[in-house]
Short mmCIF file of C-alpha atoms in Angstrom, two decimals:
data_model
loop_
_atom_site.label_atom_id
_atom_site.label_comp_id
_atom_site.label_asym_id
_atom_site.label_seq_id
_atom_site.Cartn_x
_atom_site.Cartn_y
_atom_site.Cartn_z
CA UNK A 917 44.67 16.14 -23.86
CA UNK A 918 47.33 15.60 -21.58
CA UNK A 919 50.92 15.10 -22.62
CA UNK A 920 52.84 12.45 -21.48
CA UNK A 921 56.51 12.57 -21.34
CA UNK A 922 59.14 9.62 -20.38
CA UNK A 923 62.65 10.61 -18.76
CA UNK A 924 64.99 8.17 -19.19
CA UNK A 925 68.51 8.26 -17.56
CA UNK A 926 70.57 5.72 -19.13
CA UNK A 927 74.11 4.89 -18.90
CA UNK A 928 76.30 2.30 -16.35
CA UNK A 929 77.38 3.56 -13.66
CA UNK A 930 80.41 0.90 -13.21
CA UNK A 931 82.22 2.61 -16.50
CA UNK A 932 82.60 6.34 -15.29
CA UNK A 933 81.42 9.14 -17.29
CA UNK A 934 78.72 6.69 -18.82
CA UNK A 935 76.71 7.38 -15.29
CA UNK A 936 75.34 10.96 -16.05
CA UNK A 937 72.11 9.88 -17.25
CA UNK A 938 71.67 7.74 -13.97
CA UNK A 939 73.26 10.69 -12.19
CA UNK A 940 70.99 13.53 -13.46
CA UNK A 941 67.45 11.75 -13.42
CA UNK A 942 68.44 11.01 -9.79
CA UNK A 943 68.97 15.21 -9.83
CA UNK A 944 66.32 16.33 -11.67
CA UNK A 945 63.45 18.87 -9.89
CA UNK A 946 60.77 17.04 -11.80
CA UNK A 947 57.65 16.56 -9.72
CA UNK A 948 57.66 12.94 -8.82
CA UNK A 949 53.62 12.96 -8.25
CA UNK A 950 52.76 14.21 -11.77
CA UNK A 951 51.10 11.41 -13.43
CA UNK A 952 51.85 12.83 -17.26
CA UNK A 953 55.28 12.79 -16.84
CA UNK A 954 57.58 9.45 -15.75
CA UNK A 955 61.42 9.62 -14.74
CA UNK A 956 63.16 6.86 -14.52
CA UNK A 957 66.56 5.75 -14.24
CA UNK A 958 66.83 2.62 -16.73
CA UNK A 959 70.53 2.72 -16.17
CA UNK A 960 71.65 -0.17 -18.60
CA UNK A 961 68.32 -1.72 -19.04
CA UNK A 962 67.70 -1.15 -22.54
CA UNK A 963 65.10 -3.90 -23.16
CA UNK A 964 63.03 -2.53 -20.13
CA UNK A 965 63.34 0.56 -21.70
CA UNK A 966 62.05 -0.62 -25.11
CA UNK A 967 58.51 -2.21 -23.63
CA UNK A 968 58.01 0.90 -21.45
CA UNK A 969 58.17 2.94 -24.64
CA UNK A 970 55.58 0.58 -25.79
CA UNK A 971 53.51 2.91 -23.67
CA UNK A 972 52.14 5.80 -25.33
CA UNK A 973 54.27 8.27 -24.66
CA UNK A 974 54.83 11.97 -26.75
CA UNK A 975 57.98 12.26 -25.78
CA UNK A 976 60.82 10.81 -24.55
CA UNK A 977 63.57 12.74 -22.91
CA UNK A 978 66.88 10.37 -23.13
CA UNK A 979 69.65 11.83 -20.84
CA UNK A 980 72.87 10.23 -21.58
CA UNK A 981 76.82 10.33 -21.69
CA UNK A 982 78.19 11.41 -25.51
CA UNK A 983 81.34 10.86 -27.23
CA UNK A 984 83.94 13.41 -26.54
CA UNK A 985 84.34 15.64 -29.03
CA UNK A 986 87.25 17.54 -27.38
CA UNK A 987 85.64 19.04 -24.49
CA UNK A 988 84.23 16.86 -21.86
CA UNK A 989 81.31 18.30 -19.48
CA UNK A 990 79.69 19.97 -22.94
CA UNK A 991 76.24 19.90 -22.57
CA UNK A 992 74.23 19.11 -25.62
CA UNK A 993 70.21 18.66 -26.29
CA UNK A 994 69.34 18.19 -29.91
CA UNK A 995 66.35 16.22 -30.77
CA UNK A 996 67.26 12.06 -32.06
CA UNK A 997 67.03 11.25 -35.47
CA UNK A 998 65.40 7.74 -35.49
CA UNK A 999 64.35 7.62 -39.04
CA UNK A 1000 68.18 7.62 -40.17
CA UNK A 1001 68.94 5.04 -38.00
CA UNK A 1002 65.86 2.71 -38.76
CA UNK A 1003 66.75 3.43 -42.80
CA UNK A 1004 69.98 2.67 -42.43
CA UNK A 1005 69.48 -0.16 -41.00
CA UNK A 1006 72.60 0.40 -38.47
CA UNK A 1007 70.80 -0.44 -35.27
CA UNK A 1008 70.75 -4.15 -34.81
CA UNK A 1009 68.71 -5.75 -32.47
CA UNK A 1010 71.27 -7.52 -29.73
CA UNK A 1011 70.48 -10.25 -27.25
CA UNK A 1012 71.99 -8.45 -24.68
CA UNK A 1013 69.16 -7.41 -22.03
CA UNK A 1014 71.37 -5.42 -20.03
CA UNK A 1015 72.80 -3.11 -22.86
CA UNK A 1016 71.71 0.10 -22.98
CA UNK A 1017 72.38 1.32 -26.69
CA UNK A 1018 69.09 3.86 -27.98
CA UNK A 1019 69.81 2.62 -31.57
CA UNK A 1020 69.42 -0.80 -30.25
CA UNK A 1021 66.78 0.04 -27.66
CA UNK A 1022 64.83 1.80 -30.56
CA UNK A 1023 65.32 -1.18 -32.93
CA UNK A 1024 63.88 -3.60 -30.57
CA UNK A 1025 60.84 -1.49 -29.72
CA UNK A 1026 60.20 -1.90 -33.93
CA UNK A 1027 60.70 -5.32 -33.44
CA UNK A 1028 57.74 -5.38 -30.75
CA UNK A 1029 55.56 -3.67 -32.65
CA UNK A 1030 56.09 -0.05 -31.69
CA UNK A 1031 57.23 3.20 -32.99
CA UNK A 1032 58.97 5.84 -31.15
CA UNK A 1033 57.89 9.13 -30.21
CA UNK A 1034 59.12 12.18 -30.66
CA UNK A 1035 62.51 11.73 -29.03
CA UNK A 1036 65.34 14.75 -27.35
CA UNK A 1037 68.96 13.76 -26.05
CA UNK A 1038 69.88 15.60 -23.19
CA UNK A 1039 73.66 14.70 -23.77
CA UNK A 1040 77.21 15.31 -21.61
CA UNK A 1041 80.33 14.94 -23.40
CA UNK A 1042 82.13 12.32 -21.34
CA UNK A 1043 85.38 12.83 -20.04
CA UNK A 1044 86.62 8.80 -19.46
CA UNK A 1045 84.06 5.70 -19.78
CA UNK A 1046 87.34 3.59 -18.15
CA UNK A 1047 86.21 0.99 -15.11
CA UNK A 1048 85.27 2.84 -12.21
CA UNK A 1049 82.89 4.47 -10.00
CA UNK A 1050 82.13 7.90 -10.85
CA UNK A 1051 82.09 11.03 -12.91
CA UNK A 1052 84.89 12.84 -13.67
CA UNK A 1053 85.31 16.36 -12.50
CA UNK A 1054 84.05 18.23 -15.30
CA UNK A 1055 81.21 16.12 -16.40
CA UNK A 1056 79.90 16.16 -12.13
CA UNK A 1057 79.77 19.81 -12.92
CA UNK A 1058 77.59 19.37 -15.80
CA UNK A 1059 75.14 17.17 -13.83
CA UNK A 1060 73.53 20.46 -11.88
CA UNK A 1061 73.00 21.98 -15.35
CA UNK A 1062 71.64 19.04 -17.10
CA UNK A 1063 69.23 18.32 -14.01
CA UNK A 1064 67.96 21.66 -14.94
CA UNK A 1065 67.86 21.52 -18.63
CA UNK A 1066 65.73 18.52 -18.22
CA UNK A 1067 63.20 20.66 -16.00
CA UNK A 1068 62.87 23.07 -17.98
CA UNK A 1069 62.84 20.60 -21.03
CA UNK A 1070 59.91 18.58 -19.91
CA UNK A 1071 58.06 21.88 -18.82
CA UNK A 1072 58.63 23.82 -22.36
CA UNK A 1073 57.20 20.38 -23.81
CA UNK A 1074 54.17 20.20 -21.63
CA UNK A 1075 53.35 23.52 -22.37
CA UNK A 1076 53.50 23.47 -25.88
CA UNK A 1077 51.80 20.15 -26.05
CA UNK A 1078 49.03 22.28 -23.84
CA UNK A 1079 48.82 25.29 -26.22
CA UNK A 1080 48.82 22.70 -29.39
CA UNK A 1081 45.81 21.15 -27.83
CA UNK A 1082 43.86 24.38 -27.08
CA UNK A 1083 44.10 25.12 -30.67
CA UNK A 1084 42.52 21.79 -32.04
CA UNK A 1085 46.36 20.53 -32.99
CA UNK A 1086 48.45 17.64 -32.27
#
């Protein structure tokens, strides 16, 4: 069974820091031609993002600017915990179609009838999300890293997925 992951790059562009996502999908060394795996660079399309993930994907990889906890350019990967949110009940579905919040973006893919799949942040501490075009200087640096994380990401994940299947697993 082949495993299909979904690379997302979100963020806008127009505020700053909040452009890595766009920025490192644009910079990842993920073969384009590989029909299992889909990069994209939803940028602050959120609702486009929510049907695509109506899709069935096993993963997605979202790659995205995250608050600054003191040191911006930090590059963080954890894997998303959706359940909290959805239990909560803290992601509200907006009427905006061109915001790109994941609780949101998760919340409306519920609301269409979907679930989401197993789900990793590729994140960047960002250094300003002011008005303007551009990355600051430390979180540009972090974009050649995070390109690569995301390679090697998506490959670990195929791989596994691969050696799950060969043994009769998920």
């Amino acid at each position: 069974m082949t495993t299909r992951i979904l690379v997302a790059g979100i963020g806008n562009i127009f505020l700053g820091d909040d452009g890595f996502g766009c920025e490192v999908v644009r910079n990842a060394d993920i073969p384009r031609d590989d029909s299992s795996v889909r990069v994209v660079d939803y940028g602050i399309r959120g609702m486009h993002l929510a049907y695509d993930l109506l899709e069935d994907w096993d993963t997605v990889v979202l790659v995205d600017a995250v608050p600054n906890r003191g040191s911006p350019g930090t590059l963080h990967v954890f894997r998303a915990d959706l359940e909290a949110d959805h239990a909560s009940g803290s992601a509200a579905i907006g009427m905006d179609g061109h915001s790109m919040d994941p609780a949101a973006v998760f919340a409306s893919l519920r609301a269409l009838g979907g679930n989401p799949p197993y789900t990793v942040v590729v994140g960047c501490e960002a250094g300003s999300v002011e008005e303007g075009i551009g990355l600051t200087a430390p979180v540009a640096e972090a974009v050649p890293r995070a390109a690569r994380a995301v390679g090697e990401l998506v490959a670990a994940l195929k791989t596994s997925r691969a050696r799950a299947s060969s043994r009769g697993g998920c």
